[in-house]
């Protein structure tokens, strides 16, 4: 399982990315793909928007397991819902979340269930693993 934050050693997503280094048009897609990779099993669909880009943020089009669609902004401030359909940035004033997990935990009950089920399966597997592993 991946770390849930960008930090100085691993460069995974953390809300204060600007303090670490400035991301640009070339590095934002890689950061967004890392975030998508971490949540892919717990959402119906997620992809980087091919229509919305800037040097300071990137947008992820996301469909939850409940089939609700969102446009998520990923920036140095974190992750936030900016639209209720793909490539839509019409919403303002939404909360910034430090991680994609925190955002999904707030907008998708089925995400919570899927993530919890996966965690339980991993814990049960570890509990049944022979000593010394």
Short mmCIF file of C-alpha atoms in Angstrom, two decimals:
data_model
loop_
_atom_site.label_atom_id
_atom_site.label_comp_id
_atom_site.label_asym_id
_atom_site.label_seq_id
_atom_site.Cartn_x
_atom_site.Cartn_y
_atom_site.Cartn_z
CA UNK A 1 0.00 0.00 0.00
CA UNK A 2 1.31 3.43 -0.89
CA UNK A 3 1.93 6.23 1.54
CA UNK A 4 -0.94 8.67 1.70
CA UNK A 5 1.06 11.91 1.58
CA UNK A 6 3.73 13.58 -0.49
CA UNK A 7 6.75 13.94 1.73
CA UNK A 8 10.38 14.88 1.43
CA UNK A 9 11.65 11.34 0.99
CA UNK A 10 9.05 9.62 -1.16
CA UNK A 11 7.43 12.54 -3.00
CA UNK A 12 3.94 11.09 -2.46
CA UNK A 13 1.14 13.63 -2.25
CA UNK A 14 0.92 16.03 0.66
CA UNK A 15 -0.99 19.26 0.86
CA UNK A 16 2.16 21.42 1.15
CA UNK A 17 3.82 20.28 -2.07
CA UNK A 18 4.99 23.80 -2.85
CA UNK A 19 7.28 23.70 0.18
CA UNK A 20 9.04 20.64 -1.28
CA UNK A 21 9.45 21.65 -4.92
CA UNK A 22 7.44 23.36 -7.59
CA UNK A 23 5.56 20.93 -9.78
CA UNK A 24 5.12 21.86 -13.42
CA UNK A 25 3.16 20.78 -16.48
CA UNK A 26 5.46 17.76 -16.89
CA UNK A 27 5.43 16.55 -13.27
CA UNK A 28 1.75 17.08 -12.39
CA UNK A 29 0.57 14.17 -14.60
CA UNK A 30 2.96 11.75 -12.87
CA UNK A 31 1.75 12.89 -9.44
CA UNK A 32 -1.88 12.56 -10.53
CA UNK A 33 -1.29 9.06 -11.96
CA UNK A 34 0.29 8.02 -8.63
CA UNK A 35 -2.81 9.24 -6.78
CA UNK A 36 -5.10 7.48 -9.26
CA UNK A 37 -3.11 4.27 -8.90
CA UNK A 38 -3.64 4.33 -5.15
CA UNK A 39 -7.43 4.68 -5.38
CA UNK A 40 -8.17 2.79 -8.61
CA UNK A 41 -9.49 -0.35 -6.87
CA UNK A 42 -11.98 1.69 -4.86
CA UNK A 43 -13.60 3.83 -7.59
CA UNK A 44 -15.45 2.99 -10.80
CA UNK A 45 -13.19 5.20 -12.96
CA UNK A 46 -10.49 7.83 -12.58
CA UNK A 47 -8.34 9.57 -15.16
CA UNK A 48 -6.42 12.77 -15.68
CA UNK A 49 -8.48 15.34 -17.58
CA UNK A 50 -7.16 15.84 -21.09
CA UNK A 51 -8.98 19.19 -21.34
CA UNK A 52 -8.04 20.96 -18.08
CA UNK A 53 -4.40 21.65 -17.20
CA UNK A 54 -2.16 24.31 -15.75
CA UNK A 55 1.33 24.63 -14.35
CA UNK A 56 -0.04 24.83 -10.80
CA UNK A 57 -2.68 22.08 -10.69
CA UNK A 58 -4.15 19.13 -12.53
CA UNK A 59 -7.67 17.78 -12.73
CA UNK A 60 -8.85 14.22 -12.21
CA UNK A 61 -12.18 13.03 -13.60
CA UNK A 62 -13.60 10.52 -11.15
CA UNK A 63 -16.64 8.24 -10.93
CA UNK A 64 -17.35 6.74 -7.51
CA UNK A 65 -18.67 3.23 -6.93
CA UNK A 66 -22.08 4.89 -6.49
CA UNK A 67 -21.76 6.17 -10.11
CA UNK A 68 -21.47 9.82 -9.03
CA UNK A 69 -19.14 11.83 -11.24
CA UNK A 70 -16.75 14.53 -10.08
CA UNK A 71 -13.95 16.69 -11.31
CA UNK A 72 -11.22 16.79 -8.65
CA UNK A 73 -8.55 19.47 -8.54
CA UNK A 74 -5.12 18.33 -7.35
CA UNK A 75 -2.86 21.23 -6.38
CA UNK A 76 -0.28 22.24 -3.81
CA UNK A 77 -3.24 22.85 -1.47
CA UNK A 78 -4.39 19.23 -1.79
CA UNK A 79 -7.45 17.63 -3.39
CA UNK A 80 -10.88 19.22 -3.75
CA UNK A 81 -14.11 18.74 -5.65
CA UNK A 82 -14.47 21.48 -8.27
CA UNK A 83 -17.26 19.99 -10.39
CA UNK A 84 -20.02 17.38 -10.41
CA UNK A 85 -19.26 16.16 -13.92
CA UNK A 86 -16.09 15.49 -15.88
CA UNK A 87 -14.03 18.53 -16.90
CA UNK A 88 -16.28 20.85 -14.86
CA UNK A 89 -14.76 23.48 -12.58
CA UNK A 90 -17.93 25.40 -11.74
CA UNK A 91 -18.00 24.67 -7.98
CA UNK A 92 -16.20 26.96 -5.55
CA UNK A 93 -15.57 26.98 -1.85
CA UNK A 94 -15.15 23.25 -1.36
CA UNK A 95 -12.84 21.86 1.32
CA UNK A 96 -9.26 20.92 0.42
CA UNK A 97 -8.26 17.45 1.57
CA UNK A 98 -4.65 16.47 2.15
CA UNK A 99 -5.07 13.09 0.46
CA UNK A 100 -7.35 11.49 -2.13
CA UNK A 101 -8.35 8.99 0.58
CA UNK A 102 -9.71 11.75 2.83
CA UNK A 103 -11.65 13.28 -0.05
CA UNK A 104 -13.15 9.93 -1.09
CA UNK A 105 -13.94 9.06 2.50
CA UNK A 106 -16.10 12.18 2.57
CA UNK A 107 -17.93 11.73 -0.76
CA UNK A 108 -18.31 7.94 -1.16
CA UNK A 109 -19.73 5.46 1.34
CA UNK A 110 -18.85 2.60 -1.02
CA UNK A 111 -15.24 3.81 -1.06
CA UNK A 112 -15.16 3.41 2.72
CA UNK A 113 -16.60 -0.10 2.41
CA UNK A 114 -14.25 -1.13 -0.40
CA UNK A 115 -11.17 0.25 1.34
CA UNK A 116 -12.22 -1.34 4.66
CA UNK A 117 -12.85 -4.71 3.00
CA UNK A 118 -9.43 -4.64 1.35
CA UNK A 119 -7.76 -3.70 4.63
CA UNK A 120 -9.57 -6.49 6.47
CA UNK A 121 -8.52 -9.03 3.84
CA UNK A 122 -4.89 -7.94 4.15
CA UNK A 123 -5.02 -8.11 7.95
CA UNK A 124 -6.58 -11.57 7.88
CA UNK A 125 -3.91 -12.70 5.44
CA UNK A 126 -1.18 -11.35 7.74
CA UNK A 127 -2.79 -13.00 10.76
CA UNK A 128 -2.70 -16.34 8.96
CA UNK A 129 0.86 -15.96 7.67
CA UNK A 130 3.50 -18.25 9.19
CA UNK A 131 5.96 -16.75 11.68
CA UNK A 132 9.18 -15.32 10.26
CA UNK A 133 7.59 -13.75 7.19
#
